[in-house]
Structures are given as structure tokens and as C-alpha cells.
Coordinates of C-alpha atoms and ligand atoms in Angstrom, one line a residue:
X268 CA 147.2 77.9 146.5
X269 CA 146.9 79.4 149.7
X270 CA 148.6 83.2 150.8
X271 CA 149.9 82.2 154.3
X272 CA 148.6 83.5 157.8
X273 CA 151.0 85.6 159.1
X274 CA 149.7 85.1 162.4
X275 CA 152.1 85.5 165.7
X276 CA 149.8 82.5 167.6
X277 CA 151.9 81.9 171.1
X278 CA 154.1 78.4 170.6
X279 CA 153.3 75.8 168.9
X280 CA 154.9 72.4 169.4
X281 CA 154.3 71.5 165.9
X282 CA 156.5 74.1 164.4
X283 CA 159.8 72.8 163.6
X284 CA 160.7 76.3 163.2
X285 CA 159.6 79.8 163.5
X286 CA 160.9 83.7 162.4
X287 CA 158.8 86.1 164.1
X288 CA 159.1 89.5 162.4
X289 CA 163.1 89.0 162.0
X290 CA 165.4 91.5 160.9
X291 CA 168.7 91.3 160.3
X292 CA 171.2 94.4 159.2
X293 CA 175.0 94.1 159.0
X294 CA 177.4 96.9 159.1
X295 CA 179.0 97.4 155.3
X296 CA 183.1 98.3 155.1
X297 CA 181.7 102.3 154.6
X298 CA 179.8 102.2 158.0
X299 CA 176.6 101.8 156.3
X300 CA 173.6 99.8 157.8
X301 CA 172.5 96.9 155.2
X302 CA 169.2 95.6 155.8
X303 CA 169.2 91.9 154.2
X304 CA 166.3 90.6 156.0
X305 CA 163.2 92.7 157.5
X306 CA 160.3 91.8 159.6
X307 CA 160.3 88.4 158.4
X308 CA 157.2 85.8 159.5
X309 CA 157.6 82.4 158.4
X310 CA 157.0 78.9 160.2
X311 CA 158.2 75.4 159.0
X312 CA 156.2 72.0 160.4
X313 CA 158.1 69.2 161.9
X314 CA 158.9 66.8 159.0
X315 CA 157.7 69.2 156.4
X316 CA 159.9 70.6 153.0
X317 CA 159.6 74.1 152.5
X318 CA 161.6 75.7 149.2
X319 CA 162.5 79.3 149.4
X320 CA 162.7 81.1 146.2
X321 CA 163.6 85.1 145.3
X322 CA 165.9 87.0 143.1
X323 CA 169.5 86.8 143.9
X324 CA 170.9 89.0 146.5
X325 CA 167.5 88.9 148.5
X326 CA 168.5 87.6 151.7
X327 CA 167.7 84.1 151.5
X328 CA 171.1 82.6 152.8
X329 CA 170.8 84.8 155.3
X330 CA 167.4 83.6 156.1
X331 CA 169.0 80.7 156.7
X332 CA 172.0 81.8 159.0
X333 CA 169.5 83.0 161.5
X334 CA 168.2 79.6 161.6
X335 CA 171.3 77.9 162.1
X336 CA 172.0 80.0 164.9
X337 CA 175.1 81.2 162.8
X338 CA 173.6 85.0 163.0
X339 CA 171.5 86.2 165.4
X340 CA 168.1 88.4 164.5
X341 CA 168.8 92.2 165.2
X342 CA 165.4 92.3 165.9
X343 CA 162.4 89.6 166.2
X344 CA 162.8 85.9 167.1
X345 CA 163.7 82.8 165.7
X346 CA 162.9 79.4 167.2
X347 CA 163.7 75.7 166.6
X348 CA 161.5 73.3 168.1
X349 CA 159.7 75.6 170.4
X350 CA 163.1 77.0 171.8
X351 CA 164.7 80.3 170.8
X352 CA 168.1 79.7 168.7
X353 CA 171.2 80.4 171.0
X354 CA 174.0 79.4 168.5
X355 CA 174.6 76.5 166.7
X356 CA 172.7 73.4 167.5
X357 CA 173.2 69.8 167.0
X358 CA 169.4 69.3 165.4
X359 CA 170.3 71.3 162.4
X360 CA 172.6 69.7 159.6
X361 CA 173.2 71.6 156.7
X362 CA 174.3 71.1 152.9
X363 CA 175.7 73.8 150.9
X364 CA 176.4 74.4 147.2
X365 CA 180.4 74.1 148.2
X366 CA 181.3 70.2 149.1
X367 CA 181.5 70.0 153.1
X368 CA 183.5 67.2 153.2
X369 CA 187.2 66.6 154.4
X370 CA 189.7 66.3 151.4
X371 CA 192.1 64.3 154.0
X372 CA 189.2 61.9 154.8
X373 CA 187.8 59.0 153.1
X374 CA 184.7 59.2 152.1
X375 CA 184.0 56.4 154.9
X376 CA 185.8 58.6 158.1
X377 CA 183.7 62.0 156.8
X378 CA 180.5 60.0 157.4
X379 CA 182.2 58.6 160.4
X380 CA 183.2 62.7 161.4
X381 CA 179.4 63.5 162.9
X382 CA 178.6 60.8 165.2
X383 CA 181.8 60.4 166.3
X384 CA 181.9 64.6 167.3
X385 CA 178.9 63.7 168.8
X386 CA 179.9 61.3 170.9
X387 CA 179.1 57.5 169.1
X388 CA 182.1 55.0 169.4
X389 CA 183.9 54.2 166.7
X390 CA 182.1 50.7 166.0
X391 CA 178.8 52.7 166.3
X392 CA 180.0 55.3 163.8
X393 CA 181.5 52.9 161.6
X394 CA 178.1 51.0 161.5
X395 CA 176.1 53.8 160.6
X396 CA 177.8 55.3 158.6
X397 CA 178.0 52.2 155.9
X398 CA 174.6 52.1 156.3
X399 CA 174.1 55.6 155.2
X400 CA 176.8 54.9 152.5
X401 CA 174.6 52.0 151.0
X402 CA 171.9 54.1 150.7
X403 CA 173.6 56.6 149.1
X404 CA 174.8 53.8 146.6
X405 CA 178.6 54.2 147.8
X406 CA 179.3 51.3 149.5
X407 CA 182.4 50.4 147.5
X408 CA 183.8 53.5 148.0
X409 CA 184.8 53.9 151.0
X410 CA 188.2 54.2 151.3
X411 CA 188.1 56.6 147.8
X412 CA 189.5 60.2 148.4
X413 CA 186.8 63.5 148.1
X414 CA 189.0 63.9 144.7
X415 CA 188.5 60.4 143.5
X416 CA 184.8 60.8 143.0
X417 CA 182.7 62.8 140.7
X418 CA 181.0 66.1 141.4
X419 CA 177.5 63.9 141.8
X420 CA 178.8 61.5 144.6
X421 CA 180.8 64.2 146.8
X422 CA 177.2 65.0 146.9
X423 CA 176.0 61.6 148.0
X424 CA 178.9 61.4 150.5
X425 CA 177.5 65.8 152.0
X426 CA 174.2 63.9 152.3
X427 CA 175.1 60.8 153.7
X428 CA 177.6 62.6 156.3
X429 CA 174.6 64.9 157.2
X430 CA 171.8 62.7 157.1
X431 CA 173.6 60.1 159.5
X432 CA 173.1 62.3 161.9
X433 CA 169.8 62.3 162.3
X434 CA 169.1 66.2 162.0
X435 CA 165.4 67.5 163.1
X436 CA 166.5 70.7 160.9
X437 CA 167.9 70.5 157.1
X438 CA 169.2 73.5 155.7
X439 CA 169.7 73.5 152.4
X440 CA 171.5 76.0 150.4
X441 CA 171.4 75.7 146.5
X442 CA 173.1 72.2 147.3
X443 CA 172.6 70.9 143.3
X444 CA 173.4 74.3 141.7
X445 CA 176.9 73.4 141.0
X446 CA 176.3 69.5 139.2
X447 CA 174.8 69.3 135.8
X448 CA 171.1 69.0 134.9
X449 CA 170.8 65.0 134.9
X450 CA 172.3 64.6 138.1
X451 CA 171.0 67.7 139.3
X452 CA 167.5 65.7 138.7
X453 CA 168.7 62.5 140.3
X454 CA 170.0 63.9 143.1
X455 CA 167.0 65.6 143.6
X456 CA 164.6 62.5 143.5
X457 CA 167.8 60.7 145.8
X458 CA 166.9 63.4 148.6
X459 CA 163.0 62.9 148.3
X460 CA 163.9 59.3 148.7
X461 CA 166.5 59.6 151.9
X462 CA 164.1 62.1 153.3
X463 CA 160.9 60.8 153.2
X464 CA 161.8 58.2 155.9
X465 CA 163.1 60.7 158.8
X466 CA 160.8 63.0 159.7
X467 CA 163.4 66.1 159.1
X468 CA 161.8 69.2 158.3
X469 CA 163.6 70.9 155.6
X470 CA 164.4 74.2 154.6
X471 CA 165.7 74.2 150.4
X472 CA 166.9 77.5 149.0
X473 CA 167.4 77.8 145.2
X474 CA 167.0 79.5 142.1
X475 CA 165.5 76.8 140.4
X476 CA 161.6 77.4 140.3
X477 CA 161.3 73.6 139.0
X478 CA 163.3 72.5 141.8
X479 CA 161.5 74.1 144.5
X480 CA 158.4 73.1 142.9
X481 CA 159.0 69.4 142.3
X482 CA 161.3 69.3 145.8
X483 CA 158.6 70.7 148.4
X484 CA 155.3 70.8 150.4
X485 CA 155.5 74.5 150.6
X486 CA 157.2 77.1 148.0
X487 CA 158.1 80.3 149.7
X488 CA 158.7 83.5 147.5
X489 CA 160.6 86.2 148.6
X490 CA 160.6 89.8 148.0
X491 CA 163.2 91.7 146.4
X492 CA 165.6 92.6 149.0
X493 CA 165.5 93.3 151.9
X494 CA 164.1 89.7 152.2
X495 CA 160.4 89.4 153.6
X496 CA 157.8 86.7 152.6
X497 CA 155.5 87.4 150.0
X498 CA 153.6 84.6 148.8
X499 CA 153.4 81.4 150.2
X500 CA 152.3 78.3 147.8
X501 CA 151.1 75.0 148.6
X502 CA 152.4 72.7 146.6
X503 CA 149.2 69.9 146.0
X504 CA 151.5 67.4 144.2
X505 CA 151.0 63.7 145.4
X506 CA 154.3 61.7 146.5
X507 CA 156.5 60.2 146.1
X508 CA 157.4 62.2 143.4
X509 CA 160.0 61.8 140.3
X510 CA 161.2 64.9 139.4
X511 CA 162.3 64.4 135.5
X512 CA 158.5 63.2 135.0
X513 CA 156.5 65.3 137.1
X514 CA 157.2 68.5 135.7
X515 CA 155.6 67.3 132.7
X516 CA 152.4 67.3 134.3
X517 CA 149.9 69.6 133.6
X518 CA 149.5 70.6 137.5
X519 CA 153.2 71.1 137.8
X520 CA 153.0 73.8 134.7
X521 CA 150.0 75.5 136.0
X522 CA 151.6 75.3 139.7
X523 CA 154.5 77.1 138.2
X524 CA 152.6 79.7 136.2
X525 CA 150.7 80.7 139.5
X526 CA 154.0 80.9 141.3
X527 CA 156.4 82.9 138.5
X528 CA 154.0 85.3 138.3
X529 CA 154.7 86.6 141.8
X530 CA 158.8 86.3 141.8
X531 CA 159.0 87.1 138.0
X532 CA 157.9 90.7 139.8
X533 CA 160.9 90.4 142.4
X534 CA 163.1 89.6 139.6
X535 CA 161.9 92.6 137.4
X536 CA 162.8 94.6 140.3
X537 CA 166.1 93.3 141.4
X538 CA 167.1 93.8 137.5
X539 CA 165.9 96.9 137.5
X540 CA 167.8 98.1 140.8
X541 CA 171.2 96.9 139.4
X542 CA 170.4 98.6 136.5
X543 CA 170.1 102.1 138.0
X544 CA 173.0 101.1 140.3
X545 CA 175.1 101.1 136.9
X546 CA 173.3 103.6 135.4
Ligands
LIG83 N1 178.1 89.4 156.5 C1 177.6 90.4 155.7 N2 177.9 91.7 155.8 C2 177.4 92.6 155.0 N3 176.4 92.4 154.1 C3 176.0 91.1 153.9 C4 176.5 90.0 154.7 N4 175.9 88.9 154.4 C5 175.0 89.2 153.4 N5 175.1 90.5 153.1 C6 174.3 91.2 152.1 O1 172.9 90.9 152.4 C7 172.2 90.8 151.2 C8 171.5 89.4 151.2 O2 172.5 88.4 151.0 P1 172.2 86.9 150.9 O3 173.4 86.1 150.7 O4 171.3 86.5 152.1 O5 171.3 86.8 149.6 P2 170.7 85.6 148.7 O6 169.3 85.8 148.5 O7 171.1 84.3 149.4 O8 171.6 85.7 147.4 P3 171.9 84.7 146.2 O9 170.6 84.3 145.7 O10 172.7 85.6 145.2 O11 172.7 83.6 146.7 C9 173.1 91.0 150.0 O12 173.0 92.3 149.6 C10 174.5 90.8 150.7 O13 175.5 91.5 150.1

């Protein structure tokens, strides 16, 4: 286990992405400034999986918008591949708790949608995109409608439709939160799998502690909000990894001891705060 350096070292070409002492306020309906992010550091290496983990409300999403370039930092800097973030780019792909896809689409034209915005004919799209498809075990549903297919593979067809486009940057935001536990697990070891041949660095929010832990290199735990890094954990698991079987393992449970004892504190708080709120 290792407490990350919060160093501010100049640029470093293997950083996939970096927040340098970001903060990030928004204006409330009453006026009010709302800190949800403050003087964050945090750095993700090319090709590597970082989870981020803290109570709800804490600003992790919004972690996440500054590094999609969907917000900008209202102070500090954020940077993708050495260069700062000036709006959305087209190394980041994202996957969301909410099913990204077309409804009008078959699942074969929303894997098609990427490349072809970016510019592949409609051969190329075509070509990659079944490829992606049989690797997502959809191949014979291609023509089906979003509606036609269960919770589970509209999943399969969000990754597919990101992952065909190559992204440098995943962000992921509680993308298996919504499906039951079984598939929740199989969609997890599916990711590892498509994953683990790219070279995308990936940032993975969730709730789950199990998740994060059996998903990533790195688990991040936030403070209560406003969000800032508290504890960084190295995650020593070997991979490839099965997540139904390796959180049996004696190393997973003592991993996630070490690790709920710092955002069990976050949570205490957070609780606590909404209880005075009511109070
Ligand atoms: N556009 C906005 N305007 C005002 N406040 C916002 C905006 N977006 C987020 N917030 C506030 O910032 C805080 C952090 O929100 P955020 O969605 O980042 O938290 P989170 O950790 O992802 O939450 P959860 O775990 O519940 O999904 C919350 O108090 C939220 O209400």
C-alpha cells in the first residue's frame, strides 16, 4: 500500500492524465458558491486503471467532467497526454450508468456512429464495428433494436461503440451500477478482458469497494466533499484477474480492510452531515 506523492514534477510524457491542485465551484440557484472539487492532485499512467471511490455527493463525477473537458477547473490544471484540456477531445470515450446508445439505431449503426463522426467510410466502420461486436459476443445481433436486448448487452453494445474507437482516455462512471450482481460481475471481468489489449488508461468511478478493488491498478479514495484525494492504494493483485473468484482471496479481503478503513471515515462523515442538514 503506498500514500501517493503529491508531487507537482514539470510534465511527464508518461502521464495519461494529470489534475494539478483543481478546484471546481458552481454557482447554486440561491447565488451561492458550491465547492465540489478543491485542490485536487491526482495523475493517471498511460494504459493504467485507476478506480475512484468516496461517499456519494463527493465530487467524483465531477472529477471526471474536468477530464473530459466537459467543465473547466476554476482553478488549477488538468492535462491529457501532456496537453492542457480545451474541451472535448476525441481521445477520451466515456461509459455512463445511463445507456449511451441510439434507440433509433441498430445495435450495428451505434457502433458504426464513432468512426463514422470521425471520419472512417462506411465499409471501414462497418468492418470494425463487427469486429468489436464479436468480441463483445453480439454478432447476431446486429440489426436488434437498443429495446430488443437486455439491460446486460445494451452494455456490451456502450462498450463496443466506445471501445471501437480506440480512446487513449476511458471514463467510467458507475457503468454496472444499474444491471444486477451476476452480470454486474461478468461485465466486469468482460472489461478487464477488452481492456487489457489497448493500452487505454482508465479512469472507473463507483460505489462498489469490491469493484474498484478487483477492477484496478490503483484505488483512489476521496474525501468527503468537497472532493480532494486522500489515500491512494496500490492494488498488488496479479492479472488477468476473475472478479467472482478473486475476491475470495485472502489478499483481496485484507486489501479491502486496509482500504474501508479510510472511506468508511468519509462515509461516517457524509452521514453525519446529512444528518445535521435534517436535523
Ligand atoms: N452543475 C452543478 N451545479 C451546481 N452544483 C453541482 C453541479 N454539479 C454537481 N454539483 C454539486 O457538486 C457536488 C458533487 O457532485 P458530484 O456529482 O460530482 O458527486 P459524486 O461524488 O459523483 O456523487 P454520487 O456518488 O452521488 O454520484 C454535489 O453536492 C452536487 O450537488
Amino acid at each position: 500500500m503506498s500514500r501517493e506523492r503529491r508531487g507537482t514534477e514539470g510534465p511527464d510524457r508518461g502521464l495519461a492524465i494529470e489534475l494539478r491542485s483543481a478546484s471546481k465551484s458552481f454557482r447554486t440557484p440561491s447565488g451561492a458558491l458550491h465547492t465540489a472539487v478543491r485542490d485536487l492532485d491526482l495523475t493517471v499512467g498511460r494504459g493504467e486503471f485507476v478506480a475512484v471511490v468516496g461517499p456519494t455527493g463527493c465530487g467524483k463525477s465531477t472529477t471526471l467532467t474536468l477530464v473530459s473537458g466537459l467543465e473547466e477547473p476554476t482553478e488549477g490544471e488538468v492535462l491529457v497526454a501532456g496537453e492542457p484540456v480545451d474541451g472535448i477531445g476525441d481521445k477520451v470515450g466515456f461509459v455512463f450508468q445511463q445507456d449511451a446508445v441510439f434507440p433509433w439505431r441498430t445495435v450495428l449503426s451505434n457502433v458504426m456512429a464513432g468512426p463514422r463522426f470521425r471520419g472512417a467510410s462506411k465499409a471501414e466502420a462497418r468492418e470494425r464495428a463487427r469486429a468489436w461486436l464479436a468480441r463483445v459476443g453480439l454478432a447476431s445481433f446486429e440489426d436488434r433494436y437498443p429495446h430488443q436486448l437486455s439491460g446486460g448487452q445494451r452494455k456490451r453494445v456502450a462498450l463496443a461503440a466506445t471501445f471501437v474507437n480506440d480512446p487513449e482516455i476511458l471514463l467510467m462512471d458507475e457503468p454496472f451500477s444499474a444491471l444486477d450482481v451476476q452480470t454486474r460481475a461478468l461485465m466486469s471481468d468482460e472489461l478487464l478482458d477488452l481492456w487489457s489489449g489497448t493500452g487505454s488508461s482508465v479512469v472507473f468511478v463507483t460505489h462498489d469497494l469490491e469493484e474498484s478493488i478487483a477492477l484496478a491498478d490503483r484505488v483512489v479514495v476521496m474525501t468527503a466533499g468537497p472532493a480532494t484525494v486522500k489515500q491512494v492504494f496500490a492494488i498488488d493483485l496479479p492479472r488477468p484477474r476473475k472478479v467472482e473468484s478473486i475476491r475470495l482471496e485472502p489478499r483481496f479481503i485484507e486489501i479491502y480492510r486496509e482500504i474501508w478503513e479510510s472511506l468508511g471515515e468519509e462515509v461516517r462523515i457524509t452521514r453525519e452531515r446529512g444528518a445535521a442538514d435534517v436535523a
